[in-house]
PDB file of C-alpha atoms in Angstrom:
ATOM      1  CA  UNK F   1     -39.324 252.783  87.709  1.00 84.00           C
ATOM      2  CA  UNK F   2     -42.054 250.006  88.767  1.00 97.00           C
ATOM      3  CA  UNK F   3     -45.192 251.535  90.006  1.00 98.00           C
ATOM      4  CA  UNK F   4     -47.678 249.915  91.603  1.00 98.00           C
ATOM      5  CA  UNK F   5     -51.291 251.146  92.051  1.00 98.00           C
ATOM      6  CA  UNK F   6     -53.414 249.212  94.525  1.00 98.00           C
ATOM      7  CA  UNK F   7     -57.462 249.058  94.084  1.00 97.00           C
ATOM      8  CA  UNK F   8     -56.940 249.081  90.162  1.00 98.00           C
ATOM      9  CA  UNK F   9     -60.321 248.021  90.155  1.00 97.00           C
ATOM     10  CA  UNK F  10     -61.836 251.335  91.550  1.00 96.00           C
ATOM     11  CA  UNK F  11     -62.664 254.640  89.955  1.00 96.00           C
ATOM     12  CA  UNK F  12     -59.979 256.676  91.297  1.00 98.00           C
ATOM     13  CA  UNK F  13     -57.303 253.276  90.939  1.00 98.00           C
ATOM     14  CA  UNK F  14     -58.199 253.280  87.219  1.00 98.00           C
ATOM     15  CA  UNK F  15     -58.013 257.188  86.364  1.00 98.00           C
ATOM     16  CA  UNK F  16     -54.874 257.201  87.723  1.00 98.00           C
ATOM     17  CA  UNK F  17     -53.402 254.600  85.805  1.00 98.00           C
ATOM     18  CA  UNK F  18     -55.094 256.160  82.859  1.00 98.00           C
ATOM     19  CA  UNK F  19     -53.575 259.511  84.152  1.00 98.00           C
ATOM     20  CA  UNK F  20     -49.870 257.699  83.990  1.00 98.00           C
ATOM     21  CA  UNK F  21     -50.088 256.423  80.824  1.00 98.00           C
ATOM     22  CA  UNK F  22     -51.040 259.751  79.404  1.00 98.00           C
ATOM     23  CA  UNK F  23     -48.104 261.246  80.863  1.00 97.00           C
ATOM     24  CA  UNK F  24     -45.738 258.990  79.071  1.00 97.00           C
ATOM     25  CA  UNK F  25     -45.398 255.961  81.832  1.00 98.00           C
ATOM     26  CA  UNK F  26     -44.673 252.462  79.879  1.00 97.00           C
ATOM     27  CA  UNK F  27     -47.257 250.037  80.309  1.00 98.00           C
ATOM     28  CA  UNK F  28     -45.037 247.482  81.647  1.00 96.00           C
ATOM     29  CA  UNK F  29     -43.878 249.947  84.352  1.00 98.00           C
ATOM     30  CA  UNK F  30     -47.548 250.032  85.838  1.00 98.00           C
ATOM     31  CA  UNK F  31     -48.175 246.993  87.859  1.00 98.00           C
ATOM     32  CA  UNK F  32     -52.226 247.375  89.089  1.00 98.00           C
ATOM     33  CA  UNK F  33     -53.408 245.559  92.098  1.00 98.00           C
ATOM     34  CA  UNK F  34     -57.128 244.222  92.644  1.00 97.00           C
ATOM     35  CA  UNK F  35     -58.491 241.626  95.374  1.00 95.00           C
ATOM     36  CA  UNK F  36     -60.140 240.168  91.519  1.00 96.00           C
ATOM     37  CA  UNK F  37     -57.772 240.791  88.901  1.00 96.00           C
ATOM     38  CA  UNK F  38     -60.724 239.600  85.938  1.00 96.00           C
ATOM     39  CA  UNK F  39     -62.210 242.968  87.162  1.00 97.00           C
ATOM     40  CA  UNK F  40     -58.966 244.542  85.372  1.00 97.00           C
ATOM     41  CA  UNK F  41     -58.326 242.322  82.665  1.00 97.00           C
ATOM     42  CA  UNK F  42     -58.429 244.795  80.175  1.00 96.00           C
ATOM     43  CA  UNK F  43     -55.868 246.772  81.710  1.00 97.00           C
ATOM     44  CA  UNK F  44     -53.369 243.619  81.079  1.00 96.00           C
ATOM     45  CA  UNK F  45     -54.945 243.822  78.188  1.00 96.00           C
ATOM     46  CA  UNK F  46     -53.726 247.395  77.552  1.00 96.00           C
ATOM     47  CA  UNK F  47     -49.931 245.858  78.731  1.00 97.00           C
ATOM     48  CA  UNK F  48     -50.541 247.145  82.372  1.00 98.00           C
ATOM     49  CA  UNK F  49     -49.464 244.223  84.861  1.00 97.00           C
ATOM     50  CA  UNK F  50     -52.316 243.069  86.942  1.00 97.00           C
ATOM     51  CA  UNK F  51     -51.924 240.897  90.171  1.00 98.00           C
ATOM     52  CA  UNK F  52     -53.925 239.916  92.823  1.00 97.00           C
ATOM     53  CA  UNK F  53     -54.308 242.187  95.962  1.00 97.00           C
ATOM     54  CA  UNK F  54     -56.430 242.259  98.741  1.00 97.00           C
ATOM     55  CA  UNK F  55     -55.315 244.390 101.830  1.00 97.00           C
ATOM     56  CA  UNK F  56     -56.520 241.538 104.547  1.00 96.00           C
ATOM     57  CA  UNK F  57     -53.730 239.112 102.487  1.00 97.00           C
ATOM     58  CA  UNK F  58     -50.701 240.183 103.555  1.00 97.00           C
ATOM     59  CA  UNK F  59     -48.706 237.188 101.042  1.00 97.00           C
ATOM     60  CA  UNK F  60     -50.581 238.935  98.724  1.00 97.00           C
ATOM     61  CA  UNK F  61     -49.371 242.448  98.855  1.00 98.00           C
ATOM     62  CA  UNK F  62     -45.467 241.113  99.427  1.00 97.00           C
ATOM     63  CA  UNK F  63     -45.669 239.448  95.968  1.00 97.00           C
ATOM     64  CA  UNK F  64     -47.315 242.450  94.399  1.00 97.00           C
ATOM     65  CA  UNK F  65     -44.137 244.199  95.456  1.00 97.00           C
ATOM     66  CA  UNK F  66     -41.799 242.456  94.042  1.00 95.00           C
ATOM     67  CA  UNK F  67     -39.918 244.448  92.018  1.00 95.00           C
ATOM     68  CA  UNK F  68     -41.684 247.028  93.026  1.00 97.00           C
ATOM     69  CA  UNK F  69     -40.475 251.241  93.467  1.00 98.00           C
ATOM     70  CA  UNK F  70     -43.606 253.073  94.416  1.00 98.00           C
ATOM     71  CA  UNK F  71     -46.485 252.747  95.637  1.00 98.00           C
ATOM     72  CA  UNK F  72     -49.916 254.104  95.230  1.00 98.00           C
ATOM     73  CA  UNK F  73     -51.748 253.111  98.864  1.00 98.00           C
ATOM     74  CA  UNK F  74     -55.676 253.787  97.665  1.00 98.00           C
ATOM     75  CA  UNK F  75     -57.266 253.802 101.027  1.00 96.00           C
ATOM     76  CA  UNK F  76     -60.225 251.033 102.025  1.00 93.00           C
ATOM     77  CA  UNK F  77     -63.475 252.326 101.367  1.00 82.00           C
ATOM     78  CA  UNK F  78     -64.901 250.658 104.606  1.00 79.00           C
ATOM     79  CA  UNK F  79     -64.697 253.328 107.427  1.00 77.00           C
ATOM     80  CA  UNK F  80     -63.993 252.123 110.693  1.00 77.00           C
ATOM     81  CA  UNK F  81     -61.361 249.846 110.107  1.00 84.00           C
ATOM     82  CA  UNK F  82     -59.410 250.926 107.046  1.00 93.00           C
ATOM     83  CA  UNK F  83     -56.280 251.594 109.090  1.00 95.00           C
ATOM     84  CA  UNK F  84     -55.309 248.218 110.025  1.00 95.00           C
ATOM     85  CA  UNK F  85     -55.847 246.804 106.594  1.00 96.00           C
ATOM     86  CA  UNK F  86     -53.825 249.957 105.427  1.00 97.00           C
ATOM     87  CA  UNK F  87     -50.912 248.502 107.822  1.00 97.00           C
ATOM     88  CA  UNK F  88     -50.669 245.893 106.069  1.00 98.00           C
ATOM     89  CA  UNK F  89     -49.217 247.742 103.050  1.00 98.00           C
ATOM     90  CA  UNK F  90     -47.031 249.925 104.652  1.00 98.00           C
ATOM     91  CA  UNK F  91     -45.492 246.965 106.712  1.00 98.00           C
ATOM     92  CA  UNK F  92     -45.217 244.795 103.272  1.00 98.00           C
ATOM     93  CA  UNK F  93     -43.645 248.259 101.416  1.00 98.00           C
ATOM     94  CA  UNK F  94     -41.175 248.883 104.273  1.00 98.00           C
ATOM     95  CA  UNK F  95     -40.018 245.127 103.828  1.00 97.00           C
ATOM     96  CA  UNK F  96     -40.140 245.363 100.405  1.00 97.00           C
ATOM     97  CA  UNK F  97     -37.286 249.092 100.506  1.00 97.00           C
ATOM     98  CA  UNK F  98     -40.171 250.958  97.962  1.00 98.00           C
ATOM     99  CA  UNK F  99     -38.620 254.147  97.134  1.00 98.00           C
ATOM    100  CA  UNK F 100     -42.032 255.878  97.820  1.00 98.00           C
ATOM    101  CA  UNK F 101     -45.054 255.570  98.992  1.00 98.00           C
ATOM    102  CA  UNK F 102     -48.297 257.752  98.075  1.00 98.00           C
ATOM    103  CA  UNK F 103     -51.337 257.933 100.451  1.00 98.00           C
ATOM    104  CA  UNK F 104     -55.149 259.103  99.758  1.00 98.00           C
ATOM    105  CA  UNK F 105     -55.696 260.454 102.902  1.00 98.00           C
ATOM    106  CA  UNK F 106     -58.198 262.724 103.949  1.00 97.00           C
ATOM    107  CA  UNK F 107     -58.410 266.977 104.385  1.00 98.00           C
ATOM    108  CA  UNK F 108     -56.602 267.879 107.143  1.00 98.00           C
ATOM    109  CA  UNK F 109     -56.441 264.477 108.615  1.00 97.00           C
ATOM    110  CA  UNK F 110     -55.090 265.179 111.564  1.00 96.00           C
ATOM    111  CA  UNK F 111     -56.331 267.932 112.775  1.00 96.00           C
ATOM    112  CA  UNK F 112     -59.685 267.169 111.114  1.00 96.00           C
ATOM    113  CA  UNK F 113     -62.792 266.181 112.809  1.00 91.00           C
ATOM    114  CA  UNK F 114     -64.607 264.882 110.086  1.00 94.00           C
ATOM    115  CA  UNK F 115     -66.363 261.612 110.633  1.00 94.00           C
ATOM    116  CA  UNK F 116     -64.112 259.971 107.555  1.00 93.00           C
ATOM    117  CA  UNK F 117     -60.801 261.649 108.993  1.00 95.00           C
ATOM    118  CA  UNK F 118     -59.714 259.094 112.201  1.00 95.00           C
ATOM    119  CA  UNK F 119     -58.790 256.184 109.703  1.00 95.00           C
ATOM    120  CA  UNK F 120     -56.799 258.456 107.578  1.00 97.00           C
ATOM    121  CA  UNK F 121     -55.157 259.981 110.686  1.00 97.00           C
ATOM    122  CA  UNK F 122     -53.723 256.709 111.892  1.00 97.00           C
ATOM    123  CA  UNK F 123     -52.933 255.559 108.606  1.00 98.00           C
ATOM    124  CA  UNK F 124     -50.551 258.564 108.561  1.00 98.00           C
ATOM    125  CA  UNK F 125     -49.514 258.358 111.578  1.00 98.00           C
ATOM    126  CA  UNK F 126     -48.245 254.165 110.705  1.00 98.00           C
ATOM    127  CA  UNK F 127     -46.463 255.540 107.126  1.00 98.00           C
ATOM    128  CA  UNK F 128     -44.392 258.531 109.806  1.00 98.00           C
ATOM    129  CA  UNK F 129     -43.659 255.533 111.933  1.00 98.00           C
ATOM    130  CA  UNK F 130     -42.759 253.791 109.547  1.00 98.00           C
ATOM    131  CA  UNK F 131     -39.813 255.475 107.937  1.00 98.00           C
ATOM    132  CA  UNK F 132     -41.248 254.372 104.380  1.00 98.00           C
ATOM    133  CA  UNK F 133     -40.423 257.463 102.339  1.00 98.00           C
ATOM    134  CA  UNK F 134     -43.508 258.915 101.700  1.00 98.00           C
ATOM    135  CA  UNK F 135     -45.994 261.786  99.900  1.00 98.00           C
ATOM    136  CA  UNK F 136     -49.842 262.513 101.609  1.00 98.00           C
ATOM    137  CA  UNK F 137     -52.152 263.501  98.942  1.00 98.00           C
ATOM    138  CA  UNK F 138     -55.387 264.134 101.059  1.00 98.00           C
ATOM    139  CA  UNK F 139     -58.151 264.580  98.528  1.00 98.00           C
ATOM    140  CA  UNK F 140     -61.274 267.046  99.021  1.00 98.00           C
ATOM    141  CA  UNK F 141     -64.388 265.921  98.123  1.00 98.00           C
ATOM    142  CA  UNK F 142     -65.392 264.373  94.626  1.00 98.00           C
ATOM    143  CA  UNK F 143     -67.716 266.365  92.848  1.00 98.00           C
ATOM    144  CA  UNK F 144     -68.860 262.608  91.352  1.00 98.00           C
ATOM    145  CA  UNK F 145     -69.922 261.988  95.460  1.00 97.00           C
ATOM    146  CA  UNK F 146     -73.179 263.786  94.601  1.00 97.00           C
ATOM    147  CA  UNK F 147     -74.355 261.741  91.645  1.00 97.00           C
ATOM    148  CA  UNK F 148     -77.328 260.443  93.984  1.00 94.00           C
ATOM    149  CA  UNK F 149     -78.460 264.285  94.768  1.00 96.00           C
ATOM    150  CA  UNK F 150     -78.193 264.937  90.803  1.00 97.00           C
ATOM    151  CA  UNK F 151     -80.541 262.084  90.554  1.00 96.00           C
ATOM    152  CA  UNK F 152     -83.070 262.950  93.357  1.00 95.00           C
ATOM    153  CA  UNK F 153     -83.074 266.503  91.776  1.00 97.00           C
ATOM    154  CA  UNK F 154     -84.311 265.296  88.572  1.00 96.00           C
ATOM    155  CA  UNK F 155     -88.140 263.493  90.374  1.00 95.00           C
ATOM    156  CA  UNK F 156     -87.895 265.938  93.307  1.00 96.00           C
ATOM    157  CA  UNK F 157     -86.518 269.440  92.417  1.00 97.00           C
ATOM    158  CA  UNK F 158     -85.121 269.572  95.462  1.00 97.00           C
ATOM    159  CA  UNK F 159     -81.485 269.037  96.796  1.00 97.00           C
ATOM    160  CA  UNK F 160     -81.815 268.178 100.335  1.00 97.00           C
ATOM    161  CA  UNK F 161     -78.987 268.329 102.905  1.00 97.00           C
ATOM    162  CA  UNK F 162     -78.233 268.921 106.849  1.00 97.00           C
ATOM    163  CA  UNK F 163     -74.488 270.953 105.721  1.00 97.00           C
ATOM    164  CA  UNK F 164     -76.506 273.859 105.932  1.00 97.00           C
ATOM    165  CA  UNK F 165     -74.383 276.968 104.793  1.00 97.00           C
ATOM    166  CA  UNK F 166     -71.002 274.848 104.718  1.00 98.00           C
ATOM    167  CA  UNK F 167     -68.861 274.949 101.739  1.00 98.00           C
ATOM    168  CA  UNK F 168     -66.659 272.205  99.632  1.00 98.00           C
ATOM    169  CA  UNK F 169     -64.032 272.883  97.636  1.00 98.00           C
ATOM    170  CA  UNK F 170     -64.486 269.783  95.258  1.00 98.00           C
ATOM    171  CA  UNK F 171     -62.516 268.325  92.126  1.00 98.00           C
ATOM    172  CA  UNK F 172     -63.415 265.738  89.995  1.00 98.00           C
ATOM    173  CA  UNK F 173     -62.151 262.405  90.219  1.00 98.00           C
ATOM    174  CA  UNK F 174     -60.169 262.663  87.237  1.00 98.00           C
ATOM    175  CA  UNK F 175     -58.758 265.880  88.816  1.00 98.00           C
ATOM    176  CA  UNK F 176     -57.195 263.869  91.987  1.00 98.00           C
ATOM    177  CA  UNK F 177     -55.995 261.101  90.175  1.00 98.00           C
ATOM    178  CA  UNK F 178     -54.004 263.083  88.206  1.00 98.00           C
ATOM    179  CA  UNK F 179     -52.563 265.030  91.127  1.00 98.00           C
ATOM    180  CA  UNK F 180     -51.598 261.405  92.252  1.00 98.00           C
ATOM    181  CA  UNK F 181     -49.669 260.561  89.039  1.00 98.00           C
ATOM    182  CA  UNK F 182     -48.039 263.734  89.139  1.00 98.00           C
ATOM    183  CA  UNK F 183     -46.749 262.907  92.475  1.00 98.00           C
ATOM    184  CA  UNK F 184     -45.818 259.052  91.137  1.00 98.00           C
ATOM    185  CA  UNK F 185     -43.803 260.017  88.235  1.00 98.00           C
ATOM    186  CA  UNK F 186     -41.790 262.994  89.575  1.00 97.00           C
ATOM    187  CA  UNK F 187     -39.039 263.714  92.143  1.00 96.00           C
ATOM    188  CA  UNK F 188     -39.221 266.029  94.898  1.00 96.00           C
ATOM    189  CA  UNK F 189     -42.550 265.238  96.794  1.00 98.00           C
ATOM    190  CA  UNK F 190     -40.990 262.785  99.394  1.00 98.00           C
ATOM    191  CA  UNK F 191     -42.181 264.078 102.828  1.00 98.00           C
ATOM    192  CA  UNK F 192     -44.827 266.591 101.246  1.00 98.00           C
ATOM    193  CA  UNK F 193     -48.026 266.590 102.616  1.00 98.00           C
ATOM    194  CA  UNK F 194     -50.393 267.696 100.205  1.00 98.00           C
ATOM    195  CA  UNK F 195     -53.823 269.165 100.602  1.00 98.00           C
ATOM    196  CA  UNK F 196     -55.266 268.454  97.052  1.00 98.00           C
ATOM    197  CA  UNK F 197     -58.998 270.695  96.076  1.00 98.00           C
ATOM    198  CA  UNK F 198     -60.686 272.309  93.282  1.00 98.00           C
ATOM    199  CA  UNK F 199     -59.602 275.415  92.983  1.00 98.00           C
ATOM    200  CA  UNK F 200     -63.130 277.389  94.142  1.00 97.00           C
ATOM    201  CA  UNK F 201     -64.952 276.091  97.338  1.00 98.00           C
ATOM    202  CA  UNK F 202     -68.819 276.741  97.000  1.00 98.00           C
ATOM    203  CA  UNK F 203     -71.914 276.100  98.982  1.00 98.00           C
ATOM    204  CA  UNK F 204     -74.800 274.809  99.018  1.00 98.00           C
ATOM    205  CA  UNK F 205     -77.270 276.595  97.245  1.00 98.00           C
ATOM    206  CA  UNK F 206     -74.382 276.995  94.320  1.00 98.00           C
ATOM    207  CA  UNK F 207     -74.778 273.390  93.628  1.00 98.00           C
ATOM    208  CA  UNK F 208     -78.416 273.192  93.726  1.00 98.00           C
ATOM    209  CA  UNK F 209     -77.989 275.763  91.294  1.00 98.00           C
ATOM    210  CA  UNK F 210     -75.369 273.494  89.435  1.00 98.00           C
ATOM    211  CA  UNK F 211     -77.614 270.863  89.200  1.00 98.00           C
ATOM    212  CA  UNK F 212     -80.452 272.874  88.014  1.00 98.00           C
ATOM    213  CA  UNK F 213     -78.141 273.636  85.260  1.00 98.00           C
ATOM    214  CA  UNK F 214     -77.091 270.201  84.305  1.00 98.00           C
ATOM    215  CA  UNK F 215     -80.551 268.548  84.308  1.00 97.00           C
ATOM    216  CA  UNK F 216     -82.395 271.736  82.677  1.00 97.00           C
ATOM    217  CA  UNK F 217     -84.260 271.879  85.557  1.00 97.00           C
ATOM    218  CA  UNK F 218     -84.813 274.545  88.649  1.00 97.00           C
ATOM    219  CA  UNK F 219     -83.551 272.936  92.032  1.00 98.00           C
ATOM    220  CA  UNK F 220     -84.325 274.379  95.673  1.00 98.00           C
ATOM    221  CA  UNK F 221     -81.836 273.563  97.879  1.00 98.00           C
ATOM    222  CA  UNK F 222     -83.716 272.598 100.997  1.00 97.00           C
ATOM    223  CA  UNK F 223     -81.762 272.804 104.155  1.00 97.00           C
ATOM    224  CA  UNK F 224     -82.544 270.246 107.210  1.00 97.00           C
ATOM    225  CA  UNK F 225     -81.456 269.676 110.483  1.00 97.00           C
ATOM    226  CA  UNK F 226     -79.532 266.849 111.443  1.00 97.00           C
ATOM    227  CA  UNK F 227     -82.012 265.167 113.030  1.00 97.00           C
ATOM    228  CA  UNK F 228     -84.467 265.527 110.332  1.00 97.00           C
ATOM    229  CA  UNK F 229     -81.707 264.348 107.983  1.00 96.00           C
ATOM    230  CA  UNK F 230     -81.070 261.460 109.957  1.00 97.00           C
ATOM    231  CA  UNK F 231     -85.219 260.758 109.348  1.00 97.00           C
ATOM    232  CA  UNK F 232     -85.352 261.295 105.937  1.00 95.00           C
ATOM    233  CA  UNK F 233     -82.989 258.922 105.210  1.00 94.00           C
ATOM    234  CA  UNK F 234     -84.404 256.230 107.388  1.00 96.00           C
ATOM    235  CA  UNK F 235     -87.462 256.457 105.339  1.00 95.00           C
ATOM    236  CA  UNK F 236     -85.743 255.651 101.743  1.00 90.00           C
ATOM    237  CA  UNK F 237     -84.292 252.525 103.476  1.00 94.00           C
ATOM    238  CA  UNK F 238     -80.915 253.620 104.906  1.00 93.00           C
ATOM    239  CA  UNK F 239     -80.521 251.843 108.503  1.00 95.00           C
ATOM    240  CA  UNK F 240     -79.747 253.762 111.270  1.00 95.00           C
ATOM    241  CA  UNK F 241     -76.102 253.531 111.535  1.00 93.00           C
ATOM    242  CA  UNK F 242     -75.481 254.577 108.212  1.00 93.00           C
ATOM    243  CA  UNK F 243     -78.128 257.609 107.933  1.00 95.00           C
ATOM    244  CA  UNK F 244     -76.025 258.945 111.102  1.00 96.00           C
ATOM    245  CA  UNK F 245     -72.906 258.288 109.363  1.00 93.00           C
ATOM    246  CA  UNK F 246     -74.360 260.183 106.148  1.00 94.00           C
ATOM    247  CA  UNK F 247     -75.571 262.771 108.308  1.00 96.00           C
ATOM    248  CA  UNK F 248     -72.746 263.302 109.998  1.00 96.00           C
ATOM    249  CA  UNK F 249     -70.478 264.096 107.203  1.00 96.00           C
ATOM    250  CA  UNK F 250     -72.671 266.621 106.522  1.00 97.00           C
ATOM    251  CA  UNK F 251     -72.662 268.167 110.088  1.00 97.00           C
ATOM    252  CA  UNK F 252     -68.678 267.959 108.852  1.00 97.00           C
ATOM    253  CA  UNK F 253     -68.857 270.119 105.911  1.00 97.00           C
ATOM    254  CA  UNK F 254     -71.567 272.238 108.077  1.00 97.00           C
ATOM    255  CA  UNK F 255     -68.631 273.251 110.575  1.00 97.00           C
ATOM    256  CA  UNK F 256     -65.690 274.035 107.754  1.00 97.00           C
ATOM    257  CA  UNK F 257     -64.330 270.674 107.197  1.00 97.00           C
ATOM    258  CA  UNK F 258     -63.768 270.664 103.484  1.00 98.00           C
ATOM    259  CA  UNK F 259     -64.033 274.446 102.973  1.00 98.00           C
ATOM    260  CA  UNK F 260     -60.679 275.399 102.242  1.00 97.00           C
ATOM    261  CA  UNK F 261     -59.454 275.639  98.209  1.00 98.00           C
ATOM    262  CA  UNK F 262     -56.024 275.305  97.913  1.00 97.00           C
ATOM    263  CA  UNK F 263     -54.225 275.718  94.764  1.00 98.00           C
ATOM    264  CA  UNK F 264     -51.821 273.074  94.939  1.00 98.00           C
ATOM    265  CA  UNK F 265     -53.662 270.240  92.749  1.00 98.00           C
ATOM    266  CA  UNK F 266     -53.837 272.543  90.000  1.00 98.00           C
ATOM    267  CA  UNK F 267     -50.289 273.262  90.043  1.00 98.00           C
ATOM    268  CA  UNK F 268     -49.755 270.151  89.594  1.00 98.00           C
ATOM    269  CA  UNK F 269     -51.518 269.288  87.026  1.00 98.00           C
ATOM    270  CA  UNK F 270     -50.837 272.080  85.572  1.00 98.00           C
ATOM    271  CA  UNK F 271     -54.252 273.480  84.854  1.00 98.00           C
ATOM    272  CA  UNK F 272     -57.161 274.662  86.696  1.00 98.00           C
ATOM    273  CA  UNK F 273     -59.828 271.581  88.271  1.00 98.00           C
ATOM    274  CA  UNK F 274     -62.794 270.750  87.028  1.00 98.00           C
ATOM    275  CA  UNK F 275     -65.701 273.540  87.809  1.00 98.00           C
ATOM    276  CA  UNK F 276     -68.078 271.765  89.627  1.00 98.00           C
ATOM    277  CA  UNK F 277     -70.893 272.084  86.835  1.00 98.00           C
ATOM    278  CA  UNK F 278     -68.414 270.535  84.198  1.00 98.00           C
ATOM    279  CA  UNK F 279     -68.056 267.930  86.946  1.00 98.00           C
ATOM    280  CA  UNK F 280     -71.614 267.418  87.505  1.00 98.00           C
ATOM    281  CA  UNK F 281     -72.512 267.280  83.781  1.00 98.00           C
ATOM    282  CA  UNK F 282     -69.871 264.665  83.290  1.00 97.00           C
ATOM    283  CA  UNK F 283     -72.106 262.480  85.792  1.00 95.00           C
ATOM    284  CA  UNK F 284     -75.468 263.196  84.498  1.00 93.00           C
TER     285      UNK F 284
END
């Protein structure tokens, strides 16, 4: 079995090959896809297969494919308009007869109203149209997403967010990207959708309290509207568009949006995820 793992080059596109090889996959199975394949030149050097893949190129991703089974679809990290890069794949792996496809979506994608969850719902909706067989791992929130609070803590003491008593059930990035091998190398996810999050969902003032942990350090978590949010983050240099965006994800996880632990990624895995100080501390 050929797998292929698009956005090599990433965090999450790395740890998972890293995740595969530590569950027994041959290097020469693991084909890894970057739009700049010097960026992973020391996975070929490692005996991983490295090609050139950019989602805009669709000659690209139908020579990636060759010889390819399944698929690891990495989704864009450009909201707005992931999903018809993402088409792109799933046209090039329906042409291509992959055997599966795997998809980072979002939680509850559709059915989600999350700022970040309208490309992931039409990106599922083009792999069910598609008749690609398929798996939906939609991730939680990275516990590694809140390096830049850890950091602020450290000059400020403060951890300063507009979620106000929302919750997130985090993982680490390791966590998911294991989940996603798991679902890569084994049979019997095809047509699963799969809502992968640490195993404990905590709030606010728990990671303040993380954090105050990590660094050594007491840290007030210092809740803030929306629209004083939106301010703050105008004044360290954000422009408007994306302090909204910021801001709204927050007003996400404010109203439930990534609340919800589910055990299934640690079943998985096969061990419990990553507390969120471990996570935190691995960042620091």
């Amino acid at each position: 079995m050929t797998i292929l793992v698009t956005a090599a080059s990433g965090q999450l596109g790395r740890l998972v090959i890293d995740s595969l090889l530590a569950r027994g996959a041959a290097p020469a199975s693991i084909v890894a896809g970057a739009r700049d394949p010097q960026k992973i030149a020391d996975l070929a050097e490692r005996g991983v297969a490295t090609v050139a893949l950019d989602y805009a190129k669709p000659e690209q991703i139908a020579a990636a494919l060759d010889g390819v089974e399944s698929v690891l679809l990495i989704s864009g990290s450009e909201p707005g308009g992931r999903a018809e890069l993402h088409a792109n794949v799933i046209d090039a792996a329906k042409d291509a007869g992959v055997a599966k496809l795997v998809y980072t979506s979002a939680p509850y994608a559709t059915t989600s109203e999350l700022v970040l969850a309208p490309d992931h719902k039409a990106t599922e909706e083009l792999i069910a149209a598609s008749g690609v067989p398929a798996v939906i791992v939609r991730n939680n929130w990275y516990t590694e997403n809140y390096a830049g609070d850890l950091a602020q803590a450290r000059t400020s003491g403060r951890l300063v967010s507009s979620a106000g008593e929302g919750r997130v059930a985090s993982a680490s990035r390791a966590d998911f990207a294991e989940g996603a091998a798991v679902v890569l190398l084994e049979d019997g996810h095809i047509g699963q959708v799969y809502e992968f999050s640490g195993d404990t969902a905590w709030g606010y003032d728990e990671l303040a309290a993380a954090i105050g942990e990590v660094i050594g350090a007491p840290v007030e978590y210092a809740p803030v509207s929306t629209d004083e949010h939106v301010a703050i983050l105008e004044s360290v240099g954000l422009d408007a568009g994306t302090a909204g965006f910021v801001a709204a994800i927050d007003s996400g996880i404010r109203a439930g949006a990534l609340a919800d632990a589910d055990p299934t990624l640690a079943r998985l895995i096969g061990r419990p995820t990553t507390p969120l100080v471990d996570g935190l501390r691995a960042i620091a």
